[in-house]
Tab-separated table of C-alpha atoms in Angstrom:
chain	number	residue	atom	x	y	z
A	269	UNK	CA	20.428	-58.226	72.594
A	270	UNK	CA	21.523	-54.599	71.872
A	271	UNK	CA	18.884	-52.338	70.740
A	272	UNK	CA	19.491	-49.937	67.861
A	273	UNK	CA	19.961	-46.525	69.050
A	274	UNK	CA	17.059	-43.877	67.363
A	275	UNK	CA	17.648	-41.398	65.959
A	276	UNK	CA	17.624	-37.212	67.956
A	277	UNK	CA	18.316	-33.992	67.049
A	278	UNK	CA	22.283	-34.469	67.021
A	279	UNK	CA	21.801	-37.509	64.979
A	280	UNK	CA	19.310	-37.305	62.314
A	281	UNK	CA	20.431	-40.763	61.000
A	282	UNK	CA	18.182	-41.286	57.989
A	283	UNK	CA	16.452	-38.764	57.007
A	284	UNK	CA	12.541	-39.655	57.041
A	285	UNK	CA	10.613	-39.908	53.627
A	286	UNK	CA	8.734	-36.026	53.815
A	287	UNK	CA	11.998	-34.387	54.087
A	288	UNK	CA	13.240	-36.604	50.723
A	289	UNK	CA	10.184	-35.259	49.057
A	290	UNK	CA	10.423	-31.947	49.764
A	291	UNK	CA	13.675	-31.856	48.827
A	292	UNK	CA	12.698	-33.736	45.213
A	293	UNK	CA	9.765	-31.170	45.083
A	294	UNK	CA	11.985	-28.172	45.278
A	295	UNK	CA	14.431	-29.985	42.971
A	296	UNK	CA	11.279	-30.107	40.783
A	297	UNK	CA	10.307	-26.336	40.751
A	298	UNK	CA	13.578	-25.060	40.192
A	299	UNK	CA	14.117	-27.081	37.189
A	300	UNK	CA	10.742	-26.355	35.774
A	301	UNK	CA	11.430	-22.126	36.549
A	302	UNK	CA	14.859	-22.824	34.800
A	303	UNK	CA	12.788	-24.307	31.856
A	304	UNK	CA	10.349	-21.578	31.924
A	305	UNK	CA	12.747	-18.677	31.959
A	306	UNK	CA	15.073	-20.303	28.834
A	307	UNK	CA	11.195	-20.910	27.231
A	308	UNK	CA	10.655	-16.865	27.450
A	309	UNK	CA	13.862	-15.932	26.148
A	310	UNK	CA	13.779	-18.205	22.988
A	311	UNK	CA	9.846	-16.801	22.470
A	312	UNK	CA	11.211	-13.353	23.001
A	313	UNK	CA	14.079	-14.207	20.226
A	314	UNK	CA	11.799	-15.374	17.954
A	315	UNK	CA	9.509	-12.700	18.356
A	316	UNK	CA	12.272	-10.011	18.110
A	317	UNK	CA	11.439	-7.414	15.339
A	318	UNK	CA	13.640	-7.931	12.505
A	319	UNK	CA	16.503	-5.613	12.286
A	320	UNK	CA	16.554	-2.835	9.929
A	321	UNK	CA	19.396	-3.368	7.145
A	322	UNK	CA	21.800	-0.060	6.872
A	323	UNK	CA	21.266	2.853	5.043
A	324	UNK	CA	21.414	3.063	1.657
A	325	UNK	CA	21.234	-0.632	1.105
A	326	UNK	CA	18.690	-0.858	-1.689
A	327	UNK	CA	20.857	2.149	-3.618
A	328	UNK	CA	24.472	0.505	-3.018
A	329	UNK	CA	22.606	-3.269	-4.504
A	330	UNK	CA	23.982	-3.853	-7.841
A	331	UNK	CA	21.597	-2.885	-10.555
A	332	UNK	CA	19.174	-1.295	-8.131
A	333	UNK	CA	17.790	2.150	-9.645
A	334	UNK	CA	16.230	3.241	-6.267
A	335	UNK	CA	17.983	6.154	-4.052
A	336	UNK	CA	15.724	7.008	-1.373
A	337	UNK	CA	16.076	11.029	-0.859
A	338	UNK	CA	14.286	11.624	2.259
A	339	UNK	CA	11.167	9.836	4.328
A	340	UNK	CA	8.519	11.415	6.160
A	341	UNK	CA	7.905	10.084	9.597
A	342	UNK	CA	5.773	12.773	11.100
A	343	UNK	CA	4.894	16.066	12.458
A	344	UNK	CA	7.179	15.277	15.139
A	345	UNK	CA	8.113	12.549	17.536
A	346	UNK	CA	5.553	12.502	20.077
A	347	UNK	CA	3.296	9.140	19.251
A	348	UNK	CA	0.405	11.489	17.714
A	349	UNK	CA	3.014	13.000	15.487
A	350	UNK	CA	4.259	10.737	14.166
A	351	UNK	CA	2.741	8.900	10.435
A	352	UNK	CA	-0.239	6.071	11.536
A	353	UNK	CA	-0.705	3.706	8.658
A	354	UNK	CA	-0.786	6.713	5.990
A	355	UNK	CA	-1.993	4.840	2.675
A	356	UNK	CA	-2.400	7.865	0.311
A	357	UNK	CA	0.074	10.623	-1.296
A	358	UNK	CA	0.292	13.473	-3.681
A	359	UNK	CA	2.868	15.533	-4.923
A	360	UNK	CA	1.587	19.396	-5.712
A	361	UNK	CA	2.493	21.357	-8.686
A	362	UNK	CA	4.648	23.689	-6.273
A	363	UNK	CA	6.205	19.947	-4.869
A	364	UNK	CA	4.652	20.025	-1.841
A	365	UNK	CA	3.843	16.692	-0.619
A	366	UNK	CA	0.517	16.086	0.770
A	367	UNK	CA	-0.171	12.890	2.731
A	368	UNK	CA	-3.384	10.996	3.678
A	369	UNK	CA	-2.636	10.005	7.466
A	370	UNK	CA	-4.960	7.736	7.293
A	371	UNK	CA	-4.518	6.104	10.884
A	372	UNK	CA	-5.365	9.875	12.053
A	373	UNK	CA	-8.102	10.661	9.307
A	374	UNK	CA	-6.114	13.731	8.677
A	375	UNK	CA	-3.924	15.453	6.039
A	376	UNK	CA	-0.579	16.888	6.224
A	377	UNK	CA	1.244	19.448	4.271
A	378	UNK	CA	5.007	19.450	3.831
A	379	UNK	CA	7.217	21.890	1.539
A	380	UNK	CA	9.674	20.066	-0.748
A	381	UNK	CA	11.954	20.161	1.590
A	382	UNK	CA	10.135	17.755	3.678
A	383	UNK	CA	9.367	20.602	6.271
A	384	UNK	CA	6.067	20.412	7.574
A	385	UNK	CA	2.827	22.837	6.523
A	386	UNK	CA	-0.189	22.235	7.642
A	387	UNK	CA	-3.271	19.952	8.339
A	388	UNK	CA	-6.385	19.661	7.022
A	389	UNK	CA	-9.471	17.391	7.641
A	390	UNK	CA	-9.732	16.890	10.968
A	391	UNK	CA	-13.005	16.344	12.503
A	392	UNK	CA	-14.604	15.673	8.733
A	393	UNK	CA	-12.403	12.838	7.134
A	394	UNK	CA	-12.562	9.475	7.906
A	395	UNK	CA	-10.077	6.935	6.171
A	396	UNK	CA	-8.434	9.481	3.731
A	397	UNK	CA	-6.871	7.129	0.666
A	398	UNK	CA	-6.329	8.521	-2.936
A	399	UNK	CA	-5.475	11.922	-3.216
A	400	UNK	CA	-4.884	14.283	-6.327
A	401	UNK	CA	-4.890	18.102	-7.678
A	402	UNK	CA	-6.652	19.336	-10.114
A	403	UNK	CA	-4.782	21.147	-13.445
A	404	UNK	CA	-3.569	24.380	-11.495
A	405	UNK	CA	-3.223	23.046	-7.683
A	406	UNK	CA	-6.200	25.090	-6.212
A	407	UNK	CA	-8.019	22.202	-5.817
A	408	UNK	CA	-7.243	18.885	-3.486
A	409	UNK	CA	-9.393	15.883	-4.427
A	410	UNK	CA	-9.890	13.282	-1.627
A	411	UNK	CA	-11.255	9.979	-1.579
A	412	UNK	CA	-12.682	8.613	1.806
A	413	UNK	CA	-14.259	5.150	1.406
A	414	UNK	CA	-15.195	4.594	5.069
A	415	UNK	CA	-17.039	8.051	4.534
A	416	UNK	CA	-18.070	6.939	1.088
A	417	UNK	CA	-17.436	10.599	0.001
A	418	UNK	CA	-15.315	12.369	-2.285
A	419	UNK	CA	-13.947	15.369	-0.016
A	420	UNK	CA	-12.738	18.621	-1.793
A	421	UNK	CA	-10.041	20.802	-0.328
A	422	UNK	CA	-8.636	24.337	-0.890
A	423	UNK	CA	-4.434	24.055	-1.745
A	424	UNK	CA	-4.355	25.609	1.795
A	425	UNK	CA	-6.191	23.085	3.238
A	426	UNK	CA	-9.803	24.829	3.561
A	427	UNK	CA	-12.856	22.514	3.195
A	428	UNK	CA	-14.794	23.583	-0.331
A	429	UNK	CA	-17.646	20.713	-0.597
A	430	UNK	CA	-17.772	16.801	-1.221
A	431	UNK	CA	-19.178	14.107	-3.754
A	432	UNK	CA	-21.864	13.281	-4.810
A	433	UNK	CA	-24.609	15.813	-4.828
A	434	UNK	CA	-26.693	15.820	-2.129
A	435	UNK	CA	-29.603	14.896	-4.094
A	436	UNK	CA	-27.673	12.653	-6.481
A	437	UNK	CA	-29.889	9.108	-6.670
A	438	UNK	CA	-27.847	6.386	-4.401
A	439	UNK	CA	-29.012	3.507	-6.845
A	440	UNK	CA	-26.664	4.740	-9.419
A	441	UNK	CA	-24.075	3.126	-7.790
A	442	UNK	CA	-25.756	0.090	-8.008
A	443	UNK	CA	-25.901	-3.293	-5.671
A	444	UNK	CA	-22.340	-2.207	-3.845
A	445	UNK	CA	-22.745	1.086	-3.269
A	446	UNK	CA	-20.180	4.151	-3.168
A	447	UNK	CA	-16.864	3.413	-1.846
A	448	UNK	CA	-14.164	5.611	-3.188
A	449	UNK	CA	-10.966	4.577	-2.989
A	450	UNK	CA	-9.099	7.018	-5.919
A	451	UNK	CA	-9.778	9.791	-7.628
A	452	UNK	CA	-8.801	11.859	-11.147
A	453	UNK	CA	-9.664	15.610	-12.696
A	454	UNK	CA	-10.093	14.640	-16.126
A	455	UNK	CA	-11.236	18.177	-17.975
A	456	UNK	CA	-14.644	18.701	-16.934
A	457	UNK	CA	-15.024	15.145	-15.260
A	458	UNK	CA	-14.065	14.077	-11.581
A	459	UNK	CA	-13.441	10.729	-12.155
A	460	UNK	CA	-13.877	8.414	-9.440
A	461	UNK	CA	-13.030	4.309	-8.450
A	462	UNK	CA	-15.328	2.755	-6.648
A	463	UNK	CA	-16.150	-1.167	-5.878
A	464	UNK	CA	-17.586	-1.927	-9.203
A	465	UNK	CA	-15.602	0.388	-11.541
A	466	UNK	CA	-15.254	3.682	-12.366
A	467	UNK	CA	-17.341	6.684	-12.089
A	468	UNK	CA	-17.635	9.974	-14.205
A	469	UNK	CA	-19.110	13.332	-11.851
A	470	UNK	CA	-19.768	16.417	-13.361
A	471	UNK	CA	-18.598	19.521	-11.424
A	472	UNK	CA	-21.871	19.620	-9.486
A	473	UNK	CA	-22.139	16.314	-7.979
A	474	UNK	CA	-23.904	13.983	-10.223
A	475	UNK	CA	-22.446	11.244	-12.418
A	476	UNK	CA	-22.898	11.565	-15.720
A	477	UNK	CA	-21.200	8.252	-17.211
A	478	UNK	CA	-19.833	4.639	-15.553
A	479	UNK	CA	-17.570	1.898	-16.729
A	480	UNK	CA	-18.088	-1.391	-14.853
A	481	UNK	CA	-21.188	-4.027	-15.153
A	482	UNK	CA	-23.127	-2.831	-12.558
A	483	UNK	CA	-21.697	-5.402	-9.926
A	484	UNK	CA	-18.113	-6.434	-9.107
A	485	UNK	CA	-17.058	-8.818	-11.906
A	486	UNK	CA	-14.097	-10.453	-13.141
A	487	UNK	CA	-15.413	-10.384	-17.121
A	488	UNK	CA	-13.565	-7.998	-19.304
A	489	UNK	CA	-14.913	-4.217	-18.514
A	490	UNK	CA	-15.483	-5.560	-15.436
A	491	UNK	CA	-14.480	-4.844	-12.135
A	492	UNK	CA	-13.641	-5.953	-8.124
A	493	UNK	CA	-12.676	-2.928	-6.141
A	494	UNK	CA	-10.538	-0.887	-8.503
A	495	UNK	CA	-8.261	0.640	-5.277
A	496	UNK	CA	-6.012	3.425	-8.005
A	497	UNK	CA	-6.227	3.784	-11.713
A	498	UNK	CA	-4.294	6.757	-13.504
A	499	UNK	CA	-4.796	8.586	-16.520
A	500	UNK	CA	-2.463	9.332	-19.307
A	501	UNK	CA	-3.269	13.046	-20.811
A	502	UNK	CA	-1.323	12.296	-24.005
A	503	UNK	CA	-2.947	9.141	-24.778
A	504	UNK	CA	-6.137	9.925	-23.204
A	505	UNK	CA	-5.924	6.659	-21.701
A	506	UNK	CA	-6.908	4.783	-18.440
A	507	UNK	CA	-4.555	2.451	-16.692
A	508	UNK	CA	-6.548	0.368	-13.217
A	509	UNK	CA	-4.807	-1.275	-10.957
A	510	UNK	CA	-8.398	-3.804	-10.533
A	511	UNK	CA	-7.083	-4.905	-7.501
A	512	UNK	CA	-8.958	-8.073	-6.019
A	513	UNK	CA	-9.023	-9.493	-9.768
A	514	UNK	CA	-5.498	-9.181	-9.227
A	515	UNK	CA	-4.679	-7.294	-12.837
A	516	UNK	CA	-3.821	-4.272	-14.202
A	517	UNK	CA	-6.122	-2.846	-17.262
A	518	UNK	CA	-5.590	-0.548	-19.883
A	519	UNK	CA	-8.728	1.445	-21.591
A	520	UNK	CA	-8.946	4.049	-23.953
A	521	UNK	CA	-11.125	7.345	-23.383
A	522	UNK	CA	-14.345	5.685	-24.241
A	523	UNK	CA	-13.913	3.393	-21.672
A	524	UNK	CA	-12.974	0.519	-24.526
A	525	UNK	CA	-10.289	-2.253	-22.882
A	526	UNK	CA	-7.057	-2.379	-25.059
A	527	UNK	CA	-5.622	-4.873	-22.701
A	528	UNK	CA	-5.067	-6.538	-20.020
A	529	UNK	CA	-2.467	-8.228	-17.364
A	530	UNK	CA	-3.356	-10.801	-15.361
A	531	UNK	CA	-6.415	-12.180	-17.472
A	532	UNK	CA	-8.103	-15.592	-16.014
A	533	UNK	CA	-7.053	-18.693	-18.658
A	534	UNK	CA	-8.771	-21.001	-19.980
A	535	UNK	CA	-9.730	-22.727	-16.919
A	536	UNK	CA	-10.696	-18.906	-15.500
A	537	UNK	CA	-7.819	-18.962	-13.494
A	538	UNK	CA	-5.729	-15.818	-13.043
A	539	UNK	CA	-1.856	-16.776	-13.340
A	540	UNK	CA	-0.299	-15.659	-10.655
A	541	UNK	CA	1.953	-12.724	-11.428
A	542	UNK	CA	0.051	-10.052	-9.861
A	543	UNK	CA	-0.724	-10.494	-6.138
A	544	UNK	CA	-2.480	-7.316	-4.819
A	545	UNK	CA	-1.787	-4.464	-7.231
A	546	UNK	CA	-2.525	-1.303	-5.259
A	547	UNK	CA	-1.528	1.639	-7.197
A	548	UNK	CA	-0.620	2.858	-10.524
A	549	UNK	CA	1.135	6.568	-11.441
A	550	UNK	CA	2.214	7.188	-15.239
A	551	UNK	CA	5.632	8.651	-14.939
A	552	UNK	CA	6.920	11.540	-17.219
A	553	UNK	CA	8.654	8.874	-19.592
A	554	UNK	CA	4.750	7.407	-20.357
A	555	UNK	CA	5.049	4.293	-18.553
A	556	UNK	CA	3.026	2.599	-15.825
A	557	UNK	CA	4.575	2.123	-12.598
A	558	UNK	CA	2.414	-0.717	-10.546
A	559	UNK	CA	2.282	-0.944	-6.971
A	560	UNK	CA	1.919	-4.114	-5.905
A	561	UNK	CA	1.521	-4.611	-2.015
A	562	UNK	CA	2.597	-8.392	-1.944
A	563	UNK	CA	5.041	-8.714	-4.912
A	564	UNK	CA	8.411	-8.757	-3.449
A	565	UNK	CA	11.579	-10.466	-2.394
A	566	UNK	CA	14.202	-9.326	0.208
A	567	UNK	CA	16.283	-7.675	-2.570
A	568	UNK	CA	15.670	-4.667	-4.573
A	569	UNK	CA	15.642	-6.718	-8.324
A	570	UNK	CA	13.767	-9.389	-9.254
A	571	UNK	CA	10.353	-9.852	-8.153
A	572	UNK	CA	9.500	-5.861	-6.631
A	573	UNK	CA	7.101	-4.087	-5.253
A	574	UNK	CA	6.743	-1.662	-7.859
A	575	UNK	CA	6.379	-2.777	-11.734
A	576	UNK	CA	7.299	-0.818	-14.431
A	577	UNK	CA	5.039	-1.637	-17.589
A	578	UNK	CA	5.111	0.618	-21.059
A	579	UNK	CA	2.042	2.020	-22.425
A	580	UNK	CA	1.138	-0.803	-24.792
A	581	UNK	CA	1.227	-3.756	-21.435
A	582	UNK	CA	5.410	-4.630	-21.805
A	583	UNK	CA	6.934	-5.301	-18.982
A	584	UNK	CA	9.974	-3.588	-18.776
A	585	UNK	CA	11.161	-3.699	-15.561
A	586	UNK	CA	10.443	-4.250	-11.595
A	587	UNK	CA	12.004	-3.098	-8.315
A	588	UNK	CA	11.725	-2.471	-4.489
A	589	UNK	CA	12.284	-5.419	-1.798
A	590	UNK	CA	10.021	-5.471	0.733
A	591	UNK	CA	11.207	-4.899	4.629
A	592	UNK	CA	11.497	-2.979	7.474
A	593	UNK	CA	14.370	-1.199	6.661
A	594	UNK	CA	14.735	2.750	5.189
A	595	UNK	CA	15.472	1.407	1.550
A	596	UNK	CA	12.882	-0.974	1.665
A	597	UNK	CA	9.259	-1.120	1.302
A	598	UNK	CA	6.458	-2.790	4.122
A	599	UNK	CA	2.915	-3.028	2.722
A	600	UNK	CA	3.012	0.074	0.456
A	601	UNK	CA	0.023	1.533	-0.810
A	602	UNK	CA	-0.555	5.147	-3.169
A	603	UNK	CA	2.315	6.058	-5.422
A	604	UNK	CA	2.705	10.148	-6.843
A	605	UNK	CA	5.199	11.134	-9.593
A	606	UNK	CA	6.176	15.026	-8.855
A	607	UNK	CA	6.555	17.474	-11.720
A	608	UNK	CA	10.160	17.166	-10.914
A	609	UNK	CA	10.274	13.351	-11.211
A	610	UNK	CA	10.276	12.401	-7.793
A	611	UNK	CA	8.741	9.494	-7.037
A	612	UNK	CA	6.835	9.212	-3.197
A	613	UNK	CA	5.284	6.296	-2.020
A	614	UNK	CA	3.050	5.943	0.987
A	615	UNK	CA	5.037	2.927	2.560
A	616	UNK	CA	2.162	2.082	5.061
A	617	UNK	CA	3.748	-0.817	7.570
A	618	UNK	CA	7.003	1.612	8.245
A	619	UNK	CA	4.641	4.594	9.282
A	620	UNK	CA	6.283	7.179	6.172
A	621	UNK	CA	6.340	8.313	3.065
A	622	UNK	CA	9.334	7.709	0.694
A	623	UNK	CA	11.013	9.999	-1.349
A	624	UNK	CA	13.157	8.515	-4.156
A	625	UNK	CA	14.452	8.724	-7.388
A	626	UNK	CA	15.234	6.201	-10.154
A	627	UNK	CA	18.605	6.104	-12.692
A	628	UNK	CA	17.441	3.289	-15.209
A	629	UNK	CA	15.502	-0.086	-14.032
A	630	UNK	CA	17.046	-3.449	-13.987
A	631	UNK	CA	17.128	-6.029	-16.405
A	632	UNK	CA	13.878	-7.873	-16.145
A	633	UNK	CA	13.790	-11.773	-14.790
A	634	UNK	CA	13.373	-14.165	-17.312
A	635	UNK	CA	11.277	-16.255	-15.270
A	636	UNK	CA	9.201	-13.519	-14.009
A	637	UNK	CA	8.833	-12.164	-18.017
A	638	UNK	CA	7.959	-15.559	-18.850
A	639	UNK	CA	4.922	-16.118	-16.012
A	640	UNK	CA	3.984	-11.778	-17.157
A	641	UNK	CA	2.924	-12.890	-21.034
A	642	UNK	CA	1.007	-16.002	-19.729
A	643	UNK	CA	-1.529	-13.730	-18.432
A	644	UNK	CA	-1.891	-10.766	-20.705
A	645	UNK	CA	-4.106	-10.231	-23.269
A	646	UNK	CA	-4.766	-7.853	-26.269
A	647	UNK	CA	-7.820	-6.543	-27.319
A	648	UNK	CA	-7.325	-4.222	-29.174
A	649	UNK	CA	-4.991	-1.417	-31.036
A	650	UNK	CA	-2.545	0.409	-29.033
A	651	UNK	CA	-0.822	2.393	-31.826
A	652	UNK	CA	-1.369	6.050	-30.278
């Protein structure tokens, strides 16, 4: 009987059962880094940053009125020049455009040609947000809410003093305290939003009138952190963007409410046409023009960022898509009207501020007109 030769060196014959796992094992881990590598590519696809759309796109839309002129990025291009979240913005009497850099808790000059100035504030603001001039552009108004001061600036940029008083009585501003977030020179009042409503300081310090209840309410007169209101000098009237009630209210100079958009139903329910209304400028032509932050489609008509209501509540028309893109808007927050009737928007998310300028508004939606007039209310005479 013939024995069956073993297996050497020369002849490995079969191979034993730790080399066949070995080889499986390898097998294995090069499959599962294969898998691993296609994984990170399709996360880093999905995770890609949207591409900016062209140029222009918003302008060459049909029936878009928007042409941006010209954004401001920054001082320059190293990262601390350049815009970090800037949520507040003012347009001088001379045009100059003043921004609150509010990632910096700064402010920055530019000319009108979008050349920059000078800043101001560092080392005493905080989280600079509503900005404004008083009547002949000596004076620059700034609200800081994390500072819960009203911060008064020089038109070159020197400190001059802040709000309130030093010895003004804190429980004036009742259960919520002081937070600015905008602020108006109405003749000899510095008017000022806070949490609960609105607040009326003489030129020393101390306030000397309040509209609100006291407490952040969503009852009519009431209010839940007002972030911009703006005041009509014709009309003497007050238009509030009441932000977390998610509404936009109109009052006359006694502080009486002659209407309102986005008032709760009959269940006390707000309809849902407003979704974070942010800002509010009244434009040379007397109508309101409504920022709202999350109101927006991926086109420039329809649903916009930026509402265009007339004095009496009417919606007549709304613009801006939201987006990453230069003609396109990405979280946008204060909103000036120059003397020249440029419009500039500080267009937080995209780190600038906007410079456009309208030719008409579209033809308002239907839909969207329909879903406005369930939610407004009149209380009382708006005849002028």
């Amino acid at each position: 009987m013939n024995e069956s030769p073993q297996p050497t060196a020369e002849d490995p014959g079969t191979p034993d059962t730790s080399t066949a796992s070995r080889r499986l094992l390898w097998l294995l881990l090069a499959l599962l880094g294969a898998a691993a590598v296609g994984l990170g590519i399709l996360i880093l696809f999905l995770l890609r940053p949207p591409e900016a759309p062209p140029s222009n796109t918003s302008a060459q839309a049909e029936g878009c009125p928007m042409t941006i002129e010209r954004s401001i990025y920054g001082i320059g291009t190293k990262p601390e020049d350049l815009l970090l979240r800037p949520m507040g913005v003012t347009v001088g009497p001379d045009g100059s455009v003043w921004v609150a850099d509010t990632g910096h808790a700064r402010l920055l000059e530019f000319d009108e040609n979008g050349t920059f100035v000078r800043e101001a504030g560092q080392g005493r603001l905080t989280s600079p947000y509503g900005l404004t001039f008083d009547e002949t552009g000596s004076r620059l108004y700034v609200a800081d809410w994390n500072a819960h001061q009203v911060f008064v600036f020089s038109g070159d940029g020197r400190y001059i003093e802040s709000y309130p008083a030093a010895d003004q009585d804190p429980s004036v501003f009742g259960q919520d305290g002081f937070t600015p977030f905008e602020v108006r020179v109405w003749g000899a009042f510095i008017v000022v939003s806070s949490n609960d409503g609105l607040y009326f300081f003489d030129r020393d310090g101390k306030v000397v009138d309040y509209w609100g209840t006291g407490k952040k309410s969503r009852e009519v007169g009431g209010f839940s952190f007002p972030d911009a209101f703006d005041i009509d000098r014709n009309l003497d009237r007050f238009y509030v963007a009441d932000t977390l009630n998610r509404r936009v209210v109109a009052l006359d100079k006694t502080g009486t409410v002659l209407w309102v958009s986005g008032q709760p139903d009959e269940k006390n329910q707000i309809v849902g046409f407003w979704q974070l209304p942010r800002s509010v400028a009244v434009g040379p032509d007397g109508n309101v023009y409504v920022v709202d932050t999350f109101r927006f489609q991926n086109k420039c008509t329809g649903q916009g960022h930026i509402v265009v209501l007339s004095p009496d509540g009417d919606l007549i028309g709304e613009f801006g898509a939201g987006g990453p893109g230069e003609d396109t808007f990405n979280f946008p927050e204060k909103l000036a009207i120059g003397p020249d009737g440029i419009f500039a928007i500080a267009d937080r998310e995209n780190g600038r501020i906007a410079l456009f300028r309208l030719d008409g508004l579209p033809q308002v939606d239907k839909s969207e007109a329909n879903l406005y007039a369930k939610s407004f209310v009149r209380f009382a005479d708006t005849t002028p």
